[in-house]
């Protein structure tokens, strides 16, 4: 019987890995606008990326629906109807499936096809990939659209194999869902995911015990249906919305605040916080005061306001005290937004356990043991995050020039030029790679900018009959220094966050995303392109 490995190598112009927001738009640009023979390889059995995998209860987007979407097609913007301010995972997945159908992308998307290795041939300037099934494909260009948060982090806790109940990681949730009714559930993790899942699981389970290592700040989302009037108003002003989003530091269409939190009296400041807290969402961080992420004293004012809200919401003073974040500035870890998270601790069937004070020691046949005692559980939910920004790319055996592996190249942390390319890896591009605004921004805005920059670059190369493009080591190291310098000016350094790789034991502590904001970043990318791709070596 013939297997994919027996077939001759398929020769293409471009290979895209990953069928989320970025991969699908990349495929469309390369295929439909540049006419490149392109194929997209996706490990899952459906499109959607993050929104395909993350099906845990309560999963929804923290950016508002009307700007957490593609802007490239006016028809798509006009025809798609979002049901609410913050859409749930199934709705975003439906949108991405609609995009795949509407632009006829499926014919060039190969599902159930995990890319295991990618090797660059210097003589031909082509990449050769092998899939898990053994299929071999080559192309001049290799574009990673693997996402920033796609490799699940299941902590290495002794005894997991002995557990007689069921366990799940939120990023690999069963498609058929999980029935929690009548169950004693343990949830580990209080990041954005744990905070979204807690109220929904609590409403269904018999008992929910939350194992908290770090108390987290959270602002209410204030989700609500999108009325017909609001839809019409949004659709009538999309040009302005995108103009504002592209000009906004984080790709959000808010008018950025230029006021310092320290230039107001406490009462005035708290009145401003209260208004924005009532409105809810990310705006609390990005739209209240301009110095929250750069000045510790300013940050303290926001943190104090949010701690007071927790104290006022949670009725049991001991539980409230445990929920007060006290070891990092607000926003230095990715700020969650929630629907009734703190209120959930007023339920009789919810219990909070501090596993910083009494760490988890082992998982037993019947539950979980901390330094303080045993907890009997039927289900354990790991809301323990991801090997962010580098984990997925490094899980592919990628070899560039001179047999250099990406794993070796990034041994001391990820190095890129503009988050778009890695020196030593010609013709390989990374969409929302480390060193770009990516996770510090409204992702679709950053993704579209990267996809368009990459396809313009490839178009320019083809126009000039250039065969390869590679970031120079000088440009790369200058960019890495710049990314670090910018991050040092912020408070992001002051938390053990996944932005820094601090959630993965042994991972090098390097601030990975670019904190300088979308406008400055976009301007730099545009300058590089208009200066004949300054910082890249292009070969004829
Ligand atoms: P996060 O933000 O990485 O949160 C993971 C949570 O899990 C966090 O509270 C961690 O505590 C906790 N954690 C991780 N490992 C352990 C162990 N071993 N023991 C106890 N607790 C642990 O992941 P999310 O999925 O919530 O969010 C990821 C992003 O997805 C989110 O930021 C959005 O961008 C979308 P810690 O804080 O490290 O002490």
Coordinates of C-alpha atoms and ligand atoms in Angstrom, one line a residue:
X1 CA 0.0 0.0 0.0
X2 CA 1.3 3.4 -0.9
X3 CA 1.8 5.9 2.0
X4 CA 2.2 9.7 1.8
X5 CA 6.0 9.1 2.3
X6 CA 6.1 7.1 -0.9
X7 CA 4.6 10.0 -2.9
X8 CA 7.0 12.4 -4.8
X9 CA 7.6 15.7 -3.1
X10 CA 4.9 18.2 -3.8
X11 CA 6.4 21.5 -5.1
X12 CA 4.8 24.8 -4.2
X13 CA 5.6 28.5 -4.0
X14 CA 4.5 28.9 -0.4
X15 CA 3.7 26.8 2.7
X16 CA 1.6 28.3 5.5
X17 CA 1.4 26.5 8.9
X18 CA -1.8 27.1 10.9
X19 CA -5.4 27.8 10.0
X20 CA -6.3 30.6 12.5
X21 CA -6.8 34.3 11.8
X22 CA -3.3 34.7 10.5
X23 CA -2.8 31.6 8.4
X24 CA -6.1 32.0 6.6
X25 CA -5.5 35.6 5.6
X26 CA -2.0 34.8 4.6
X27 CA -3.3 32.0 2.3
X28 CA -5.8 34.4 0.8
X29 CA -3.2 37.1 0.0
X30 CA -0.6 34.8 -1.4
X31 CA -3.0 32.7 -3.5
X32 CA -5.5 35.3 -4.6
X33 CA -3.5 38.5 -4.9
X34 CA 0.0 37.2 -5.8
X35 CA -1.1 34.0 -7.6
X36 CA 1.3 31.8 -5.7
X37 CA 0.8 28.1 -5.5
X38 CA 0.1 28.0 -1.7
X39 CA -1.0 25.3 0.7
X40 CA -1.9 25.7 4.3
X41 CA -1.2 22.8 6.7
X42 CA -3.3 22.6 9.9
X43 CA -2.9 20.0 12.7
X44 CA -6.6 20.2 13.8
X45 CA -9.5 18.8 11.9
X46 CA -11.0 22.2 11.4
X47 CA -10.0 25.8 10.8
X48 CA -10.0 28.4 13.6
X49 CA -6.7 28.1 15.4
X50 CA -7.1 29.3 19.0
X51 CA -10.8 29.3 18.6
X52 CA -10.8 25.7 17.3
X53 CA -8.9 24.4 20.3
X54 CA -10.1 26.5 23.3
X55 CA -13.6 25.2 23.8
X56 CA -13.6 25.4 27.6
X57 CA -16.8 26.6 29.4
X58 CA -16.9 30.4 29.4
X59 CA -14.4 30.8 26.6
X60 CA -14.9 34.2 24.9
X61 CA -12.9 37.0 23.4
X62 CA -11.7 39.8 25.6
X63 CA -11.6 42.2 22.7
X64 CA -15.0 43.6 21.5
X65 CA -16.4 41.7 18.5
X66 CA -16.7 44.6 16.1
X67 CA -12.9 45.1 16.1
X68 CA -11.8 41.5 16.8
X69 CA -12.3 40.5 13.2
X70 CA -10.8 41.0 9.8
X71 CA -10.9 44.5 8.3
X72 CA -9.7 43.6 4.8
X73 CA -13.1 43.0 3.3
X74 CA -15.8 45.6 3.4
X75 CA -18.3 43.0 2.3
X76 CA -17.4 40.7 5.1
X77 CA -17.6 43.6 7.6
X78 CA -21.1 44.5 6.3
X79 CA -22.6 41.0 6.1
X80 CA -21.4 39.5 9.4
X81 CA -23.6 40.0 12.4
X82 CA -22.0 39.7 15.9
X83 CA -24.5 38.8 18.6
X84 CA -22.8 40.5 21.5
X85 CA -20.1 42.8 22.7
X86 CA -17.7 39.9 23.6
X87 CA -18.6 36.9 21.5
X88 CA -18.3 33.3 22.8
X89 CA -15.9 30.8 21.3
X90 CA -18.5 29.0 19.1
X91 CA -19.5 32.3 17.5
X92 CA -15.9 33.3 16.6
X93 CA -15.3 29.7 15.3
X94 CA -18.4 30.1 13.2
X95 CA -17.1 33.4 11.8
X96 CA -13.7 31.9 10.9
X97 CA -15.5 29.0 9.2
X98 CA -17.6 31.5 7.3
X99 CA -14.4 33.2 6.2
X100 CA -12.9 29.9 5.0
X101 CA -16.1 29.3 2.9
X102 CA -16.7 32.8 1.7
X103 CA -13.2 33.2 0.3
X104 CA -13.0 29.6 -0.9
X105 CA -10.0 28.8 1.2
X106 CA -10.7 25.2 2.1
X107 CA -9.5 23.9 -1.2
X108 CA -6.0 24.9 -0.2
X109 CA -6.2 24.0 3.5
X110 CA -5.0 20.6 4.4
X111 CA -6.4 19.6 7.8
X112 CA -5.2 16.8 10.1
X113 CA -1.7 17.6 8.9
X114 CA 0.9 18.5 11.6
X115 CA 4.2 19.7 10.2
X116 CA 6.9 17.8 12.0
X117 CA 10.0 19.3 10.3
X118 CA 11.1 22.1 8.0
X119 CA 14.5 22.3 6.5
X120 CA 16.1 24.9 4.3
X121 CA 18.1 24.0 1.2
X122 CA 20.7 26.8 0.5
X123 CA 21.3 25.7 -3.0
X124 CA 17.7 25.9 -4.2
X125 CA 16.6 28.5 -1.6
X126 CA 13.6 26.3 -0.8
X127 CA 12.1 24.9 2.3
X128 CA 11.3 21.2 2.6
X129 CA 8.7 20.1 5.1
X130 CA 7.6 16.7 6.3
X131 CA 4.2 16.2 7.9
X132 CA 3.3 13.7 10.7
X133 CA 1.9 11.4 8.0
X134 CA 5.2 11.5 6.2
X135 CA 4.1 13.7 3.3
X136 CA 6.9 15.8 1.8
X137 CA 6.3 19.3 0.4
X138 CA 8.7 22.0 -0.7
X139 CA 8.3 25.7 -1.3
X140 CA 10.3 28.9 -1.7
X141 CA 8.5 30.5 1.2
X142 CA 7.6 29.1 4.6
X143 CA 5.2 31.2 6.7
X144 CA 4.5 30.3 10.3
X145 CA 1.0 31.2 11.5
X146 CA 1.1 28.8 14.4
X147 CA -0.2 31.3 17.0
X148 CA 1.2 32.7 20.2
X149 CA -0.7 30.6 22.7
X150 CA -1.1 27.2 21.1
X151 CA 1.1 24.7 23.0
X152 CA -0.7 23.7 26.2
X153 CA 1.2 23.8 29.5
X154 CA 0.2 20.9 31.6
X155 CA 2.3 21.1 34.7
X156 CA 4.5 18.2 35.6
X157 CA 2.7 17.2 38.9
X158 CA 3.4 13.8 40.3
X159 CA 0.6 11.2 40.2
X160 CA -1.5 12.6 37.3
X161 CA -1.4 9.1 35.7
X162 CA -2.9 7.6 38.9
X163 CA -5.9 9.9 39.0
X164 CA -9.1 7.9 38.6
X165 CA -11.2 10.8 37.5
X166 CA -11.1 12.8 34.3
X167 CA -8.7 15.7 33.6
X168 CA -8.6 18.3 30.9
X169 CA -6.4 21.2 29.8
X170 CA -8.6 24.2 28.7
X171 CA -6.6 24.6 25.5
X172 CA -7.3 21.0 24.4
X173 CA -11.0 20.8 25.4
X174 CA -13.1 17.8 24.1
X175 CA -15.4 18.8 21.3
X176 CA -18.3 17.0 22.8
X177 CA -18.0 19.2 26.0
X178 CA -17.8 18.1 29.6
X179 CA -20.8 17.5 31.8
X180 CA -19.9 18.8 35.3
X181 CA -23.3 18.2 36.9
X182 CA -23.0 16.3 40.2
X183 CA -19.2 16.5 40.0
X184 CA -16.5 17.7 42.4
X185 CA -14.3 19.8 40.2
X186 CA -10.8 21.1 40.9
X187 CA -9.6 24.0 38.7
X188 CA -5.9 24.9 38.7
X189 CA -5.0 28.4 37.4
X190 CA -6.4 31.9 37.8
X191 CA -5.2 33.5 34.5
X192 CA -7.7 34.8 31.9
X193 CA -8.9 31.3 31.2
X194 CA -9.5 30.2 34.8
X195 CA -11.2 33.5 35.5
X196 CA -13.6 33.0 32.5
X197 CA -14.2 29.3 33.3
X198 CA -14.8 29.7 37.1
X199 CA -18.4 31.1 37.1
X200 CA -19.6 28.8 34.4
X201 CA -18.3 25.6 36.0
X202 CA -19.5 26.8 39.4
X203 CA -23.0 27.1 38.1
X204 CA -23.0 23.5 36.8
X205 CA -20.8 21.5 39.2
X206 CA -21.7 20.1 42.6
X207 CA -18.5 21.6 44.1
X208 CA -15.8 23.7 42.6
X209 CA -12.4 24.1 44.3
X210 CA -10.1 26.7 42.7
X211 CA -6.4 26.2 43.3
X212 CA -4.8 29.6 43.1
X213 CA -1.1 30.2 42.9
X214 CA -1.2 33.9 42.1
X215 CA -4.2 36.2 42.9
X216 CA -5.1 38.1 39.8
X217 CA -6.6 41.5 39.0
X218 CA -9.7 41.4 36.8
X219 CA -12.1 44.0 35.5
X220 CA -15.7 43.2 34.6
X221 CA -16.4 42.7 30.9
X222 CA -19.9 44.0 31.0
X223 CA -20.9 41.8 28.1
X224 CA -24.3 42.7 26.4
X225 CA -26.1 41.9 23.2
X226 CA -25.3 44.1 20.3
X227 CA -28.6 45.8 19.4
X228 CA -29.6 46.4 15.8
X229 CA -29.0 50.1 16.2
X230 CA -25.5 49.6 17.6
X231 CA -24.7 47.2 14.7
X232 CA -25.9 49.8 12.2
X233 CA -23.9 52.5 13.8
X234 CA -20.7 50.3 13.8
X235 CA -21.2 49.3 10.2
X236 CA -21.7 52.9 9.2
X237 CA -18.4 54.0 10.8
X238 CA -16.0 51.2 10.0
X239 CA -13.5 53.4 8.2
X240 CA -13.2 55.5 11.3
X241 CA -13.0 52.5 13.6
X242 CA -10.1 51.0 11.7
X243 CA -8.3 54.3 11.4
X244 CA -8.5 54.6 15.2
X245 CA -7.6 51.0 15.9
X246 CA -4.4 51.3 13.7
X247 CA -3.5 54.5 15.5
X248 CA -4.1 53.1 19.0
X249 CA -1.2 51.8 21.0
X250 CA -2.7 48.4 21.3
X251 CA -4.8 48.2 18.2
X252 CA -8.0 49.2 20.0
X253 CA -10.2 52.0 18.6
X254 CA -10.2 54.0 21.8
X255 CA -9.1 57.5 22.1
X256 CA -5.8 56.9 24.0
X257 CA -5.6 58.7 27.3
X258 CA -2.9 61.3 27.7
X259 CA -3.5 62.1 31.4
X260 CA -1.3 61.0 34.3
X261 CA -3.0 59.2 37.1
X262 CA -0.8 61.2 39.5
X263 CA -2.1 64.6 38.3
X264 CA -5.5 64.1 40.0
X265 CA -6.7 64.1 43.6
X266 CA -7.6 60.7 44.9
X267 CA -11.3 61.4 44.7
X268 CA -11.1 62.7 41.1
X269 CA -9.0 59.8 40.1
X270 CA -11.3 57.2 41.7
X271 CA -14.3 58.9 40.0
X272 CA -12.5 58.4 36.6
X273 CA -11.7 54.7 37.5
X274 CA -15.3 54.1 38.6
X275 CA -16.7 55.4 35.3
X276 CA -14.4 53.2 33.2
X277 CA -14.8 50.2 35.5
X278 CA -18.6 50.6 35.0
X279 CA -18.0 50.6 31.3
X280 CA -15.7 47.5 31.7
X281 CA -13.1 45.7 29.6
X282 CA -9.6 46.5 28.6
X283 CA -10.3 50.1 28.5
X284 CA -9.7 50.2 32.2
X285 CA -6.0 49.6 31.5
X286 CA -5.5 51.4 28.2
X287 CA -8.1 54.2 28.3
X288 CA -7.9 55.4 31.9
X289 CA -4.5 57.0 32.4
X290 CA -1.4 57.0 30.2
X291 CA 1.2 56.1 32.9
X292 CA -0.3 52.9 34.5
X293 CA 2.2 50.6 32.7
X294 CA 5.2 52.8 33.2
X295 CA 5.0 54.4 36.6
X296 CA 4.7 52.2 39.7
X297 CA 2.9 54.9 41.7
X298 CA 0.4 55.4 39.0
X299 CA -0.1 51.7 38.8
X300 CA -0.7 51.5 42.5
X301 CA -3.7 53.8 42.2
X302 CA -5.3 51.4 39.7
X303 CA -4.3 48.3 41.7
X304 CA -5.7 49.8 44.9
X305 CA -9.0 50.7 43.2
X306 CA -9.3 47.1 41.9
X307 CA -8.4 45.6 45.3
X308 CA -11.2 47.7 46.9
X309 CA -13.6 46.3 44.4
X310 CA -12.6 42.7 45.3
X311 CA -13.0 43.5 49.0
X312 CA -16.5 45.0 48.4
X313 CA -17.6 42.1 46.2
X314 CA -16.5 39.0 48.1
X315 CA -18.5 38.6 51.3
X316 CA -16.2 36.3 53.3
X317 CA -13.2 38.5 54.4
X318 CA -10.8 35.5 54.5
X319 CA -11.6 34.6 50.9
X320 CA -11.5 38.2 49.8
X321 CA -8.0 38.6 51.4
X322 CA -6.8 35.6 49.5
X323 CA -8.1 37.0 46.3
X324 CA -6.2 40.3 46.6
X325 CA -3.3 40.5 44.2
X326 CA -0.2 41.6 46.0
X327 CA 2.9 40.5 44.1
X328 CA 2.7 42.2 40.7
X329 CA 1.6 45.5 39.2
X330 CA -1.8 45.6 37.5
X331 CA -1.4 44.8 33.8
X332 CA 2.1 43.3 34.2
X333 CA 0.4 39.9 33.8
X334 CA -2.1 39.8 30.9
X335 CA -5.1 41.5 32.5
X336 CA -8.2 39.2 32.5
X337 CA -11.7 40.6 32.1
X338 CA -14.6 38.6 33.6
X339 CA -18.2 38.0 34.0
X340 CA -19.0 37.5 37.7
X341 CA -15.6 36.1 38.7
X342 CA -15.3 37.5 42.2
X343 CA -19.1 37.2 42.8
X344 CA -18.7 33.4 42.2
X345 CA -16.7 33.1 45.5
X346 CA -20.0 34.0 47.3
X347 CA -21.5 30.7 46.2
X348 CA -21.8 27.9 48.8
X349 CA -20.3 25.4 46.3
X350 CA -17.1 27.3 45.6
X351 CA -13.9 27.0 47.6
X352 CA -10.6 28.8 47.2
X353 CA -7.3 27.2 48.0
X354 CA -4.0 29.1 48.2
X355 CA -1.4 26.8 46.6
X356 CA 1.4 29.4 46.9
X357 CA 1.2 29.1 50.7
X358 CA 0.6 25.3 50.6
X359 CA 1.8 24.1 47.3
X360 CA 0.4 21.2 45.3
X361 CA 2.4 18.1 46.3
X362 CA 0.8 15.3 44.2
X363 CA -2.2 14.2 42.4
X364 CA -3.7 11.1 44.0
X365 CA -6.1 8.5 42.8
X366 CA -9.0 10.4 44.3
X367 CA -7.9 14.0 43.9
X368 CA -5.2 16.4 44.8
X369 CA -2.9 16.8 47.8
X370 CA -1.4 20.1 48.9
X371 CA 0.9 20.8 51.8
X372 CA -2.3 21.5 53.8
X373 CA -4.3 18.4 53.0
X374 CA -6.3 16.3 50.5
X375 CA -9.0 17.4 48.2
X376 CA -11.4 14.7 46.7
X377 CA -12.2 15.5 43.1
X378 CA -14.0 13.8 40.2
X379 CA -12.6 16.2 37.6
X380 CA -9.4 18.3 37.3
X381 CA -9.3 21.2 34.9
X382 CA -5.9 22.6 34.1
X383 CA -6.3 26.3 33.2
X384 CA -2.5 26.5 33.4
X385 CA -1.8 28.3 30.2
X386 CA 0.7 27.8 27.4
X387 CA 4.3 27.6 26.4
X388 CA 3.7 31.0 24.9
X389 CA 5.1 32.6 21.8
X390 CA 7.9 30.1 21.1
X391 CA 6.6 26.7 22.2
X392 CA 4.8 25.7 19.1
X393 CA 7.4 26.9 16.6
X394 CA 10.1 25.1 18.6
X395 CA 8.1 21.9 18.6
X396 CA 8.7 21.7 14.9
X397 CA 12.2 20.6 13.9
X398 CA 13.2 23.7 12.0
X399 CA 16.7 23.9 10.4
X400 CA 17.9 27.0 8.5
X401 CA 21.2 27.7 6.8
X402 CA 24.3 25.5 7.8
X403 CA 22.1 23.1 9.7
X404 CA 21.4 25.7 12.3
X405 CA 18.3 24.6 14.3
X406 CA 15.8 27.2 15.6
X407 CA 16.1 25.4 19.0
X408 CA 19.8 26.3 19.2
X409 CA 19.3 29.7 17.7
X410 CA 16.7 30.5 20.4
X411 CA 18.4 28.7 23.3
X412 CA 19.0 32.1 25.1
X413 CA 15.5 33.3 24.2
X414 CA 13.9 34.2 20.9
X415 CA 15.8 36.5 18.5
X416 CA 14.0 38.0 15.5
X417 CA 14.1 41.1 13.3
X418 CA 10.8 42.9 13.7
X419 CA 9.2 39.6 14.9
X420 CA 9.0 38.8 11.2
X421 CA 12.2 36.9 10.4
X422 CA 15.1 35.1 12.0
X423 CA 18.7 35.5 10.8
X424 CA 19.9 32.1 9.5
X425 CA 16.4 31.2 8.3
X426 CA 16.0 32.7 4.9
X427 CA 12.5 32.9 3.3
X428 CA 10.9 32.0 6.6
X429 CA 8.4 34.5 8.0
X430 CA 6.7 34.4 11.4
X431 CA 3.3 36.1 11.7
X432 CA 3.0 37.7 15.2
X433 CA 6.3 36.3 16.2
X434 CA 8.3 37.2 19.3
X435 CA 9.5 40.8 18.9
X436 CA 6.3 42.1 17.4
X437 CA 3.3 43.7 19.3
X438 CA 1.2 40.5 18.9
X439 CA -0.2 39.5 22.3
X440 CA 0.1 43.1 23.6
X441 CA -2.4 44.1 21.0
X442 CA -5.8 43.4 19.5
X443 CA -4.5 40.4 17.5
X444 CA -6.4 40.8 14.2
X445 CA -5.0 44.3 13.7
X446 CA -1.5 43.1 14.3
X447 CA -2.0 40.0 12.2
X448 CA -3.3 41.9 9.2
X449 CA -0.4 44.3 9.3
X450 CA 2.1 41.3 9.3
X451 CA 0.3 39.4 6.6
X452 CA 0.2 42.5 4.4
X453 CA 3.8 43.3 5.0
X454 CA 4.9 39.8 4.2
X455 CA 2.9 39.5 1.0
X456 CA 4.1 43.0 -0.1
X457 CA 7.7 41.8 0.6
X458 CA 7.2 38.6 -1.4
X459 CA 5.6 40.5 -4.3
X460 CA 8.5 43.0 -4.4
X461 CA 11.0 40.0 -4.4
X462 CA 9.2 38.4 -7.3
X463 CA 9.0 41.7 -9.2
X464 CA 12.8 41.9 -8.8
X465 CA 13.4 38.2 -9.3
X466 CA 15.0 37.9 -6.0
X467 CA 15.3 34.4 -4.7
X468 CA 15.9 34.8 -1.0
X469 CA 15.5 37.2 1.9
X470 CA 17.2 36.9 5.2
X471 CA 17.4 39.2 8.2
X472 CA 21.0 40.3 8.9
X473 CA 22.4 39.4 12.4
X474 CA 23.2 43.1 12.9
X475 CA 19.6 44.2 12.3
X476 CA 18.3 41.3 14.3
X477 CA 20.5 42.1 17.4
X478 CA 19.7 45.8 17.2
X479 CA 16.0 44.9 17.1
X480 CA 16.3 42.5 20.1
X481 CA 18.1 45.2 22.0
X482 CA 15.4 47.7 21.1
X483 CA 12.6 45.3 22.2
X484 CA 14.4 44.9 25.5
X485 CA 15.0 48.6 26.0
X486 CA 11.3 49.4 25.4
X487 CA 10.2 46.7 27.8
X488 CA 12.6 47.9 30.5
X489 CA 10.7 51.3 30.4
X490 CA 7.5 49.5 31.4
X491 CA 6.3 47.5 34.5
X492 CA 6.0 44.3 32.5
X493 CA 9.3 43.1 34.1
X494 CA 7.7 43.1 37.5
X495 CA 5.6 40.0 37.1
X496 CA 6.3 36.3 36.6
X497 CA 4.3 36.2 33.4
X498 CA 4.2 34.1 30.3
X499 CA 5.2 37.3 28.4
X500 CA 8.6 36.6 29.9
X501 CA 8.4 32.8 29.7
X502 CA 8.4 32.7 33.5
X503 CA 5.5 30.2 33.6
X504 CA 7.6 27.4 32.0
X505 CA 10.2 25.8 34.2
X506 CA 13.7 26.3 32.7
X507 CA 12.5 28.7 30.0
X508 CA 14.9 31.7 29.5
X509 CA 13.4 34.8 31.1
X510 CA 13.2 37.3 28.2
X511 CA 10.4 39.7 27.5
X512 CA 9.0 38.4 24.2
X513 CA 6.4 40.8 22.7
X514 CA 7.2 44.3 21.5
X515 CA 5.8 46.9 24.0
X516 CA 6.4 50.0 21.9
X517 CA 2.8 49.9 20.5
X518 CA 1.4 49.4 17.0
X519 CA 1.9 52.8 15.5
X520 CA 5.6 53.0 16.2
X521 CA 6.0 49.4 15.1
X522 CA 4.1 49.8 11.9
X523 CA 6.1 52.9 11.1
X524 CA 9.3 51.0 11.5
X525 CA 8.1 48.1 9.3
X526 CA 7.0 50.5 6.6
X527 CA 10.3 52.4 6.7
X528 CA 12.2 49.1 6.4
X529 CA 10.2 48.2 3.3
X530 CA 10.5 51.6 1.7
X531 CA 14.3 51.5 2.2
X532 CA 14.6 48.5 0.1
X533 CA 14.1 46.1 3.0
X534 CA 16.8 47.6 5.1
X535 CA 18.3 45.1 7.5
X536 CA 17.6 42.2 5.2
X537 CA 19.9 40.6 2.7
X538 CA 18.1 39.9 -0.6
X539 CA 19.8 37.6 -3.1
X540 CA 19.1 37.6 -6.9
Ligands
LIG1 P1 -2.0 32.0 32.1 O1 -2.4 33.4 31.9 O2 -0.6 31.5 31.8 O3 -2.5 31.5 33.5 C1 -2.2 30.2 34.0 C2 -2.6 30.1 35.4 O4 -2.2 28.8 35.9 C3 -1.9 31.1 36.3 O5 -2.8 31.5 37.3 C4 -0.7 30.3 36.9 O6 -0.3 30.7 38.1 C5 -1.4 28.9 37.0 N1 -0.5 27.8 37.1 C6 0.4 27.4 36.1 N2 1.1 26.4 36.5 C7 0.7 26.1 37.7 C8 1.0 25.1 38.7 N3 2.0 24.2 38.4 N4 0.4 25.1 39.9 C9 -0.5 26.0 40.2 N5 -0.9 27.0 39.3 C10 -0.3 27.0 38.1 O7 -2.9 31.1 31.0 P2 -4.4 31.4 30.6 O8 -4.8 30.2 29.8 O9 -5.3 31.8 31.7 O10 -4.3 32.6 29.6 C11 -3.4 32.6 28.5 C12 -3.8 33.6 27.6 O11 -4.8 33.2 26.7 C13 -4.4 34.8 28.1 O12 -3.5 35.7 28.7 C14 -5.1 35.5 26.9 O13 -4.1 36.1 26.1 C15 -5.6 34.3 26.2 P3 0.9 31.8 38.2 O14 0.2 33.1 37.8 O15 1.9 31.4 37.1 O16 1.4 31.8 39.5

